Tab-separated table of C-alpha atoms and ligand atoms in Angstrom:
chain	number	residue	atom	x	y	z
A	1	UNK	CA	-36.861	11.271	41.763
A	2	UNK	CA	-36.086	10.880	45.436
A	3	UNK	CA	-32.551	12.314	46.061
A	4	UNK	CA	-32.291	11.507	49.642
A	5	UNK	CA	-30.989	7.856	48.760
A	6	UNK	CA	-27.827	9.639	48.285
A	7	UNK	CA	-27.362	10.982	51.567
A	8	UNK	CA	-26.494	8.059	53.536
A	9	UNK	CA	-24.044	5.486	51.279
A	10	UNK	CA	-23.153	2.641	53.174
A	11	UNK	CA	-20.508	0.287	52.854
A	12	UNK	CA	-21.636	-3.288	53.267
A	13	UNK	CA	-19.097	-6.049	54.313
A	14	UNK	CA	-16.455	-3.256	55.929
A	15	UNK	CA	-15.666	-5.290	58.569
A	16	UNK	CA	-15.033	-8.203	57.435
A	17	UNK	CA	-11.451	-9.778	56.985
A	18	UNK	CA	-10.991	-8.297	52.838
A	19	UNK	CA	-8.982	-10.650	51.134
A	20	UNK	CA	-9.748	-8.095	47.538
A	21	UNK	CA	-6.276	-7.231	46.488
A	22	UNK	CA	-7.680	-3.720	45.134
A	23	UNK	CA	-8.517	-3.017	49.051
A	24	UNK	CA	-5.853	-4.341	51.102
A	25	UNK	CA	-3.435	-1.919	50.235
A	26	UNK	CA	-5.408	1.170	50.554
A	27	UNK	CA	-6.515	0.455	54.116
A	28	UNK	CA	-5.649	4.727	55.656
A	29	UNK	CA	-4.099	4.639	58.740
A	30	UNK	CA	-5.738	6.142	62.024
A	31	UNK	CA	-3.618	9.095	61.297
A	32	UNK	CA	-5.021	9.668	57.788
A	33	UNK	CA	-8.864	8.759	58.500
A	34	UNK	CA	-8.705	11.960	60.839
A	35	UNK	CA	-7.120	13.855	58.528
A	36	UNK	CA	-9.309	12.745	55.967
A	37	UNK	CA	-12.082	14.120	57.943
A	38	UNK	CA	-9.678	17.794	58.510
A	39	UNK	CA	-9.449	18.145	54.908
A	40	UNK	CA	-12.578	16.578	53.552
A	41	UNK	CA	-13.962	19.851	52.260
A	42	UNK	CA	-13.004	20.347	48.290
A	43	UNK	CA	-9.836	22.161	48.054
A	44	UNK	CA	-9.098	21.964	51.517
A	45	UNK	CA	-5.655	21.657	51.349
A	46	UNK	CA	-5.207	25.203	50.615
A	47	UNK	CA	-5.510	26.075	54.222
A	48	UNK	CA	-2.579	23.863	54.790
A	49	UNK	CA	-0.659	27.684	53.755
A	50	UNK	CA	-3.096	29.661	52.943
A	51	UNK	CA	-2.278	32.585	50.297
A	52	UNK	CA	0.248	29.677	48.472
A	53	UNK	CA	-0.093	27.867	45.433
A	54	UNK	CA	-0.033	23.675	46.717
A	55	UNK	CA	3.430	23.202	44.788
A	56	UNK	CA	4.645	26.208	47.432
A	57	UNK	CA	3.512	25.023	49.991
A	58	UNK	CA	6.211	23.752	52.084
A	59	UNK	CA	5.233	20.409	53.687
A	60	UNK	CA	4.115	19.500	50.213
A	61	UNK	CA	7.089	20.656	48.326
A	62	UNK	CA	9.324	18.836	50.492
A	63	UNK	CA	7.117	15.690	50.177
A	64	UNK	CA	7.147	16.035	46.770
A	65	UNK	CA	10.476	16.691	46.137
A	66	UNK	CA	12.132	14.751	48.712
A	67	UNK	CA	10.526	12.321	50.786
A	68	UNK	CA	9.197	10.661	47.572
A	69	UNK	CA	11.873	10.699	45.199
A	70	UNK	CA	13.785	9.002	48.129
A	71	UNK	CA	11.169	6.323	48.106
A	72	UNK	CA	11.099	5.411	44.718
A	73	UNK	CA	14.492	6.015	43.831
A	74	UNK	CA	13.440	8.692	41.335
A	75	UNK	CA	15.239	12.353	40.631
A	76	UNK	CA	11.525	14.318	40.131
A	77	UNK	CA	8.414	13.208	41.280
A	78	UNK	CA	5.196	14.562	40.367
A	79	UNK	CA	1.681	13.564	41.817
A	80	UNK	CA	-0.555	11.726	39.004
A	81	UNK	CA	-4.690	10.990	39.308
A	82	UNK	CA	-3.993	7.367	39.052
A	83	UNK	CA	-1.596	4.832	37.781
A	84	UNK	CA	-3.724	4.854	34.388
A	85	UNK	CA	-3.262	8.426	34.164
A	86	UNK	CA	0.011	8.575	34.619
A	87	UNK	CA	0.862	5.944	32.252
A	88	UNK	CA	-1.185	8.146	29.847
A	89	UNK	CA	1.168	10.805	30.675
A	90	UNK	CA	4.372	9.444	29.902
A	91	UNK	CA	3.103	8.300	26.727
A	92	UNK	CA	1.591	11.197	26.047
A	93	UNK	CA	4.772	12.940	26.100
A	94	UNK	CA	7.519	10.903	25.220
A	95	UNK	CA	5.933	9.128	22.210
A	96	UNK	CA	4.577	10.266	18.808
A	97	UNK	CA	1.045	9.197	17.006
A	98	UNK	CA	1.569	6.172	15.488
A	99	UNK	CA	4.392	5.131	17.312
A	100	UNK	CA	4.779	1.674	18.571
A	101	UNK	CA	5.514	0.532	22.207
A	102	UNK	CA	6.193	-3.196	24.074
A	103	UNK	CA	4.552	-3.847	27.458
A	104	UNK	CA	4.233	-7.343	28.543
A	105	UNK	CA	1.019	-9.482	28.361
A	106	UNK	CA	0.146	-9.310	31.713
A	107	UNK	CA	-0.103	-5.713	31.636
A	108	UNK	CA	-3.621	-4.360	33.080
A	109	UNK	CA	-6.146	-2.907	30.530
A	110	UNK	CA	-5.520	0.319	31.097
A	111	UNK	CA	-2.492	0.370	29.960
A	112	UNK	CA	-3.499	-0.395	26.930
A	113	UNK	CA	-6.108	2.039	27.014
A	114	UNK	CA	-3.703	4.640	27.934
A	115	UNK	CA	-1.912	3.225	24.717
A	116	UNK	CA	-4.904	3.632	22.645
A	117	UNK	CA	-5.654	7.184	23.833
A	118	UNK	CA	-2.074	8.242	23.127
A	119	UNK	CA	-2.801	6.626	20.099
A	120	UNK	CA	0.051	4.463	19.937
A	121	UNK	CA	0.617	0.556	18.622
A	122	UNK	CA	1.164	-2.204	21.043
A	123	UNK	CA	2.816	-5.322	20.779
A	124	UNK	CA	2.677	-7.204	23.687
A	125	UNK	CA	6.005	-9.894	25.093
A	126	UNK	CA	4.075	-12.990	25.950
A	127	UNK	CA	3.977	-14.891	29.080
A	128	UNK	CA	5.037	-18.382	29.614
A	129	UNK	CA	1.601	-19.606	29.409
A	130	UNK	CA	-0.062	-21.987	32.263
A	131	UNK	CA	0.798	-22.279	35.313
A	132	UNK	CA	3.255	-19.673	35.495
A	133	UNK	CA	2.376	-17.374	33.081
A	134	UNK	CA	5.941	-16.076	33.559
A	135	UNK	CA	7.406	-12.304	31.810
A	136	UNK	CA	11.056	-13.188	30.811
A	137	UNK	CA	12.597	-10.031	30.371
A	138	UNK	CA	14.678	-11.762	27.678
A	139	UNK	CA	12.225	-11.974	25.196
A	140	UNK	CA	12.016	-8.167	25.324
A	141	UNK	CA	14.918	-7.876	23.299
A	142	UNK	CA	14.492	-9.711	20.594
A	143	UNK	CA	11.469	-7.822	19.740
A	144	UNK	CA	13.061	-4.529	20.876
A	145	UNK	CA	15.611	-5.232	17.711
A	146	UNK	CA	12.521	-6.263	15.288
A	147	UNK	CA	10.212	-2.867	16.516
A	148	UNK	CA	12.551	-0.426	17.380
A	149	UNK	CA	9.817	0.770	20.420
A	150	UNK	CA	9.513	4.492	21.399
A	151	UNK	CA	9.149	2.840	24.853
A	152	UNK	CA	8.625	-0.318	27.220
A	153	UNK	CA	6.300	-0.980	29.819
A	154	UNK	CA	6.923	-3.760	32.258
A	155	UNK	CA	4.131	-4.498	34.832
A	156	UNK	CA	5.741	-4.897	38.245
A	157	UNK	CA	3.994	-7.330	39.680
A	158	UNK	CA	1.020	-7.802	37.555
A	159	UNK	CA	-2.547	-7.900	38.915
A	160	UNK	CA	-3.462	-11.052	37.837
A	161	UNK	CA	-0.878	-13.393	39.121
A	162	UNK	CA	1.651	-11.457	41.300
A	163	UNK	CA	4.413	-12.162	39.088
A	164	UNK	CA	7.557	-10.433	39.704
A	165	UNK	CA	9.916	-10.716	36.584
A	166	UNK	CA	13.606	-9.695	36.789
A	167	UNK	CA	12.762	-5.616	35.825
A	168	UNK	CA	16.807	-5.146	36.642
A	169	UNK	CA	17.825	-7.430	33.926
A	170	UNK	CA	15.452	-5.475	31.510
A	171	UNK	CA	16.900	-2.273	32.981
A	172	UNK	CA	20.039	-3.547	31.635
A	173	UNK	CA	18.383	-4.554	27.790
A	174	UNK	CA	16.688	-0.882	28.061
A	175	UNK	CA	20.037	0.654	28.678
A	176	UNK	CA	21.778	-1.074	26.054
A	177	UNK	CA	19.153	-0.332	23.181
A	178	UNK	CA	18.343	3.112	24.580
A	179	UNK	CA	14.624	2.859	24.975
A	180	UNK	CA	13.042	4.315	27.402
A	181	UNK	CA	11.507	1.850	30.386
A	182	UNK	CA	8.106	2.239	32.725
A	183	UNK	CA	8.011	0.295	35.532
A	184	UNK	CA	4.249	-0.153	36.084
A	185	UNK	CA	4.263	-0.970	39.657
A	186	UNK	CA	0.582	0.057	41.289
A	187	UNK	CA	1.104	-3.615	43.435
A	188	UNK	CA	4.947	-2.834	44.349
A	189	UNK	CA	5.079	0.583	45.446
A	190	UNK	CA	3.845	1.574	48.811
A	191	UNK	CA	3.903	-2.238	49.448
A	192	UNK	CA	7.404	-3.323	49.080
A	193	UNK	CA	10.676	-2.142	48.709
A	194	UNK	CA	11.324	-0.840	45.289
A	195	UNK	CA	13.701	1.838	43.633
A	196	UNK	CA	14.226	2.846	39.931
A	197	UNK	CA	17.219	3.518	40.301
A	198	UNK	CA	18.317	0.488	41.244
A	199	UNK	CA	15.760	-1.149	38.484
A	200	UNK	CA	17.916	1.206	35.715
A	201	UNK	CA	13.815	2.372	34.957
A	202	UNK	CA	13.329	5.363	33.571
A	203	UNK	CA	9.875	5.919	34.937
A	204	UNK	CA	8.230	4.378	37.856
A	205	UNK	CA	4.372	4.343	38.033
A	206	UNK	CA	2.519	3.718	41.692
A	207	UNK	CA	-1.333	3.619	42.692
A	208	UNK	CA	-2.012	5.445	46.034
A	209	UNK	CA	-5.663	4.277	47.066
A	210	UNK	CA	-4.762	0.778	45.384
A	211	UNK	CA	-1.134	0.571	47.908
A	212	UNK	CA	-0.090	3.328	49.522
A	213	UNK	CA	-2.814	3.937	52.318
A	214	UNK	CA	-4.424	6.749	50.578
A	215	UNK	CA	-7.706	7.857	49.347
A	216	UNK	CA	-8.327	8.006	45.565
A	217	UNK	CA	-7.752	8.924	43.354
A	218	UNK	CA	-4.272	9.775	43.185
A	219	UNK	CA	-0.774	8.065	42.222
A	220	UNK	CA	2.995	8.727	42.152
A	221	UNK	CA	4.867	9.387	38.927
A	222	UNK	CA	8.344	9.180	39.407
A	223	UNK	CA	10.951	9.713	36.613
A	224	UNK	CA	14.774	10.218	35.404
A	225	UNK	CA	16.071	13.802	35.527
A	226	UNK	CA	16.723	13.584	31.759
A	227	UNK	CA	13.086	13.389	31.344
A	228	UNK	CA	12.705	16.938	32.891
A	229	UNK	CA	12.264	18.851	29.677
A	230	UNK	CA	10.040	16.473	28.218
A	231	UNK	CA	7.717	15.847	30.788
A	232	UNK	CA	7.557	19.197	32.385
A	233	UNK	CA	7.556	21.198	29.589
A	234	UNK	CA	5.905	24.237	30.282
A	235	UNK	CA	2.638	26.417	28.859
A	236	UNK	CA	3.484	29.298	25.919
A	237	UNK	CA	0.864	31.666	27.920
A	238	UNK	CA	1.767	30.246	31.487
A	239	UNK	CA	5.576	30.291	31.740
A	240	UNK	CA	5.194	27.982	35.225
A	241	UNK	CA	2.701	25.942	34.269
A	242	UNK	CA	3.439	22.295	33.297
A	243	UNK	CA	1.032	21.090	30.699
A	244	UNK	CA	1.225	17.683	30.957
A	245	UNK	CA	-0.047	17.816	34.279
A	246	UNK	CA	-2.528	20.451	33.292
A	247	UNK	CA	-1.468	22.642	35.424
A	248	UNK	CA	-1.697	20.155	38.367
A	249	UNK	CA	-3.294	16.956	39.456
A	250	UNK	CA	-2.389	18.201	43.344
A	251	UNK	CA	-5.859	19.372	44.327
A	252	UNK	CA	-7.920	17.165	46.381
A	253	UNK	CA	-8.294	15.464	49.870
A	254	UNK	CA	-6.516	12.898	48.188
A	255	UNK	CA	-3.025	13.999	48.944
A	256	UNK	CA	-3.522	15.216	52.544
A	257	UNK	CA	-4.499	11.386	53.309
A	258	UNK	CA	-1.321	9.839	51.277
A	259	UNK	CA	1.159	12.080	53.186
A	260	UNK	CA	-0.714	11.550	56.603
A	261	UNK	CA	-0.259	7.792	55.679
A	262	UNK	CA	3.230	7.978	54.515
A	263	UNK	CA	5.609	7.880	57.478
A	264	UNK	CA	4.132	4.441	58.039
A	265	UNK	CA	4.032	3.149	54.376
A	266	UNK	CA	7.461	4.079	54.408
A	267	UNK	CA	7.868	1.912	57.059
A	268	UNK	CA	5.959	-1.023	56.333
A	269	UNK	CA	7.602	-1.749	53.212
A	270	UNK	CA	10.238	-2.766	55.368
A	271	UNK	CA	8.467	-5.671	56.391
A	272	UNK	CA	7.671	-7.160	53.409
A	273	UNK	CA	9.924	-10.510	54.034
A	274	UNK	CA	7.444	-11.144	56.516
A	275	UNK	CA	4.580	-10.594	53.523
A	276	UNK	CA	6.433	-13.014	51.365
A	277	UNK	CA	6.948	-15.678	53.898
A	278	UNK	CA	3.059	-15.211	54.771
A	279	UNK	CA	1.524	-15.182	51.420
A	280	UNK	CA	4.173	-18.715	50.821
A	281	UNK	CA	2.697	-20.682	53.553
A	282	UNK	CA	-0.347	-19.333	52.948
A	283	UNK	CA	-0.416	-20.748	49.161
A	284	UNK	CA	0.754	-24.045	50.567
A	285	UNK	CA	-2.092	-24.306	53.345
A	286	UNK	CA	-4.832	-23.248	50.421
A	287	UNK	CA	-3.152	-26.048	48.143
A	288	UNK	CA	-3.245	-28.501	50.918
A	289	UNK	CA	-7.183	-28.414	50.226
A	290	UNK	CA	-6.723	-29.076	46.375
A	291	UNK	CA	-6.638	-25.696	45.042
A	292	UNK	CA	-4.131	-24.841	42.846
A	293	UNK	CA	-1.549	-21.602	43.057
A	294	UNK	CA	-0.980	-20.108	39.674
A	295	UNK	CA	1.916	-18.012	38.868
A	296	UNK	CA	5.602	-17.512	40.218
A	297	UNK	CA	6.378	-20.277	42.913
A	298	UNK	CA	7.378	-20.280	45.432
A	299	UNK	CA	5.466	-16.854	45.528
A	300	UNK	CA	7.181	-13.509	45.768
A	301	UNK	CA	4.308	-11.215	46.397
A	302	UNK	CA	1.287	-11.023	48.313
A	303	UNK	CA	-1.342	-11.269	45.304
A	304	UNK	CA	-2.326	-15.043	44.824
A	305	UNK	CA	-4.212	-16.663	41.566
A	306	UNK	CA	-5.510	-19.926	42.607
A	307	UNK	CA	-7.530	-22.177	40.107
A	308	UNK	CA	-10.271	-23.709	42.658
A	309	UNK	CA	-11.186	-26.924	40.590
A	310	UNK	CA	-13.118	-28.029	44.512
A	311	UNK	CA	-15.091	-25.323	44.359
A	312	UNK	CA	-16.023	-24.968	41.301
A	313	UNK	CA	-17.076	-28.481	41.470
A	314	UNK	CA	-19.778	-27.925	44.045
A	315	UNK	CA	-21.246	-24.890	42.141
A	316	UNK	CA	-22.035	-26.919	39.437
A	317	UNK	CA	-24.774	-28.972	42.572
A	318	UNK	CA	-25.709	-26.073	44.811
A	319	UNK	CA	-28.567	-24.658	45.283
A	320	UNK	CA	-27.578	-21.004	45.042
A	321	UNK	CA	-25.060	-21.902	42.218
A	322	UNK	CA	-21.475	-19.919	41.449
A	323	UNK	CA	-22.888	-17.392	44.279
A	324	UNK	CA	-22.418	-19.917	46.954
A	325	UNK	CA	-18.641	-19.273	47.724
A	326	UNK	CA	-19.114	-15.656	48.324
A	327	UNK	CA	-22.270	-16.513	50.635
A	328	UNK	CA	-20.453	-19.158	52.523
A	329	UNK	CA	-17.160	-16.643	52.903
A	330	UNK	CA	-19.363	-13.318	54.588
A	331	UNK	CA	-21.203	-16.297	56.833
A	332	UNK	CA	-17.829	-16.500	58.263
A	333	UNK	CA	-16.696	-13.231	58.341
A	334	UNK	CA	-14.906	-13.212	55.084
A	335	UNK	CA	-15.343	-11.403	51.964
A	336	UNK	CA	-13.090	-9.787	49.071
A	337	UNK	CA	-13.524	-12.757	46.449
A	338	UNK	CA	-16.060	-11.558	43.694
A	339	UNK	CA	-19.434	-12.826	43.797
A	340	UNK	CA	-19.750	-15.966	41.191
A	341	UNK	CA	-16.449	-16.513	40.899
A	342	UNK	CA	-15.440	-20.097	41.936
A	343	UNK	CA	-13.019	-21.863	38.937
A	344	UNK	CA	-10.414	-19.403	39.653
A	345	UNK	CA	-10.081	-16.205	42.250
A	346	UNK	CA	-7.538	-13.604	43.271
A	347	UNK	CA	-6.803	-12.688	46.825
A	348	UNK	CA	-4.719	-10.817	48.524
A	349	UNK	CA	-2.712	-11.685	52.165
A	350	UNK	CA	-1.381	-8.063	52.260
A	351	UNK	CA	-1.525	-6.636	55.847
A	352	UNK	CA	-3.642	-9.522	57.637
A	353	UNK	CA	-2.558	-11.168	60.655
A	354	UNK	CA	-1.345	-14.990	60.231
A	355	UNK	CA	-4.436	-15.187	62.838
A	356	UNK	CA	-6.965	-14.058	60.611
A	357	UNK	CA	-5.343	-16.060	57.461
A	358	UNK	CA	-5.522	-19.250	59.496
A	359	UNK	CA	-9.069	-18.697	60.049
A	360	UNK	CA	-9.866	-18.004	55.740
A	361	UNK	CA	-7.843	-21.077	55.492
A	362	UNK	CA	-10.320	-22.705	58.328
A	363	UNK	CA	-13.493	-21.688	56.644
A	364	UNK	CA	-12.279	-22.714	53.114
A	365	UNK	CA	-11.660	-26.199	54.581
A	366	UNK	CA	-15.134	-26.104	56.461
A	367	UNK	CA	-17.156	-24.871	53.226
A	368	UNK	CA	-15.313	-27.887	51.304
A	369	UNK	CA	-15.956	-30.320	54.319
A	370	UNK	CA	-19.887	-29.390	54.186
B	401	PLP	C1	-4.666	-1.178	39.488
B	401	PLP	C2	-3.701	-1.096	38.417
B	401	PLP	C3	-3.696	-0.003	37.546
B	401	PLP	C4	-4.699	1.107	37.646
B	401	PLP	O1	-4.483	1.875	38.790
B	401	PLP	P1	-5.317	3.199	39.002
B	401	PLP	O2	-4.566	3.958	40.048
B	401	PLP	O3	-6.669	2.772	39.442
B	401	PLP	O4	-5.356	3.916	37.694
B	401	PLP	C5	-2.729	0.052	36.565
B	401	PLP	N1	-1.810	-0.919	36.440
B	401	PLP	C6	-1.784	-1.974	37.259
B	401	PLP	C7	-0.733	-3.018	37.093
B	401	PLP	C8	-2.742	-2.122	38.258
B	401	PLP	O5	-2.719	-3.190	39.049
């Protein structure tokens, strides 16, 4: 077996304008690609203070426990291996075997994974159906009363559509039946302005390498202080040790990226009116051609569903078939829509100039025109 194929991985399509909504929030800054390089080398972040545990450290202690509870509008903050995990956690801990919970139906699979693992039951609140596919926090209650849920999930926005559904009103319904409340926001935080506090969550879940600038894998768990005992209970044979966490999940190169990123994903999420008034006349351009926009509308966040009835149309008569869409995209400088897809796609507008957008809109209308 030749190992040398390892040696060299290549991206392909890096340069090209990514419309993949996984991507466009995980872009690192200049700041954190050299710092990337600095702390590349596994555990590398111990040099940061060497002869300190990480937690002691004390740029990290003070990022942890105050530059990013600020952010989310959390009391305690802990650093998670992913929004997955995390989920897993608070599950993990605040739930029993057997136990059922609510998250909405356009929760992403791993939440019900993280469900399955924790070995819970899920009933899921359904959506409005097409073309909305709208959460109403409403409908929460009513099956809050018939469950009695350890806990409720609601995905903030989801990854399919972008829907944001009023989490504040069922902040208020979690309040009033005492159930605890996760705000499963990998697509808010790091992207737009968001705050638990004000949401009346008791949890708030974010992705780092999916929207806060960072390498993976790594996410932000914040939480209510009377979750403290719960989730950070400590080891029997380690006094200090928080066994949730396993200890920790603050190890890698990971971290060193999302805090070298930080100061301006703190700052960008200022900007996100901008975002919202892109991604609307962006959906209107796109429908122009005949597609259709699925989901909330006018649209409040930068992920877009659109069902592409045009395009789909010409895969049925081209020669290369459902591939032809992604070919005709990276011929033009475009990629992030998945190879084969046509009837329906997601993209993202996060982060790319009006410039660039005008031009996707351009070759959309060319490949159609052809
Ligand atoms: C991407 C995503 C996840 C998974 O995030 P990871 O950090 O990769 O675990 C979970 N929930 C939602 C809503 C997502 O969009």
């Amino acid at each position: 077996m030749n190992l040398k194929k390892y040696e060299n991985l290549k991206r392909e399509n890096k340069d090209l304008i990514n419309l993949n909504p996984l991507q466009t929030g995980g872009k690192l800054t200049g700041n954190a690609k050299k710092v990337l390089v600095e702390f590349g080398d596994g555990y590398a972040v111990y040099d940061l203070s060497p002869g300190l545990e990480l937690m002691e450290v004390p740029l990290i202690k003070e990022f942890i426990n105050e530059a990013l509870p600020k952010f989310l509008g959390a009391d305690i903050v802990r650093i998670i291996l992913g929004a997955r995990e995390g989920i897993f956690n608070v599950m993990h801990s605040i739930t029993k075997p057997g136990d059922t919970i609510l998250v909405d139906a356009n929760r992403h699979y791993t939440t019900i994974t993280a469900a399955e693992r924790a070995n819970l039951t899920v009933v899921e609140v359904p959506n409005s159906g097409e073309p909305e596919y709208k959460i109403n926090a409403e409908d929460y209650e009513y099956l809050i009363k018939k469950h009695k849920p350890a806990m409720i999930l609601l995905t903030y926005p989801d990854g399919n559509y972008g829907n944001l559904p009023d989490a504040k009103k069922l902040g208020a319904i979690a309040k009033r039946h005492q159930v605890p409340y996760l705000i499963s926001g990998a697509y808010a935080v790091g992207r737009m302005p968001i705050s638990m506090r004000e949401i009346g969550a008791d949890f708030i879940i974010g992705s780092s390498q999916k929207s806060m600038a960072s390498s993976g894998s790594i996410g932000v768990l914040g939480m209510d202080k009377k979750w403290e005992k719960i989730m950070l209970r400590k080891s029997k044979r380690y006094p200090k040790i928080e066994i949730e966490f396993l200890g920790s999940e603050l190890r890698g190169t990971a971290i060193a990226t999302l805090m070298a990123s930080f100061p301006a994903v703190a700052e960008r999420v200022n900007n996100w009116g901008k975002e919202v008034e892109k991604v609307q006349w962006f959906s209107k351009e796109m429908e122009k051609l005949g597609l259709k926009q699925a989901g909330d509308k006018p649209h409040k966040h930068d992920l877009l569903f659109f069902k592409a009835d045009p395009f789909y149309k010409i895969s049925l008569k081209h020669s290369r078939g459902r591939f032809f869409l992604y070919h005709e995209l990276k011929k033009r400088g475009i990629t992030g829509i998945k190879p084969g897809l046509t009837k329906h796609f997601k993209i993202s507008t996060y982060g790319i100039p009006k410039e660039k957008l005008q031009h996707v809109i351009n070759a959309f209308k060319e490949i159609l025109d052809k």
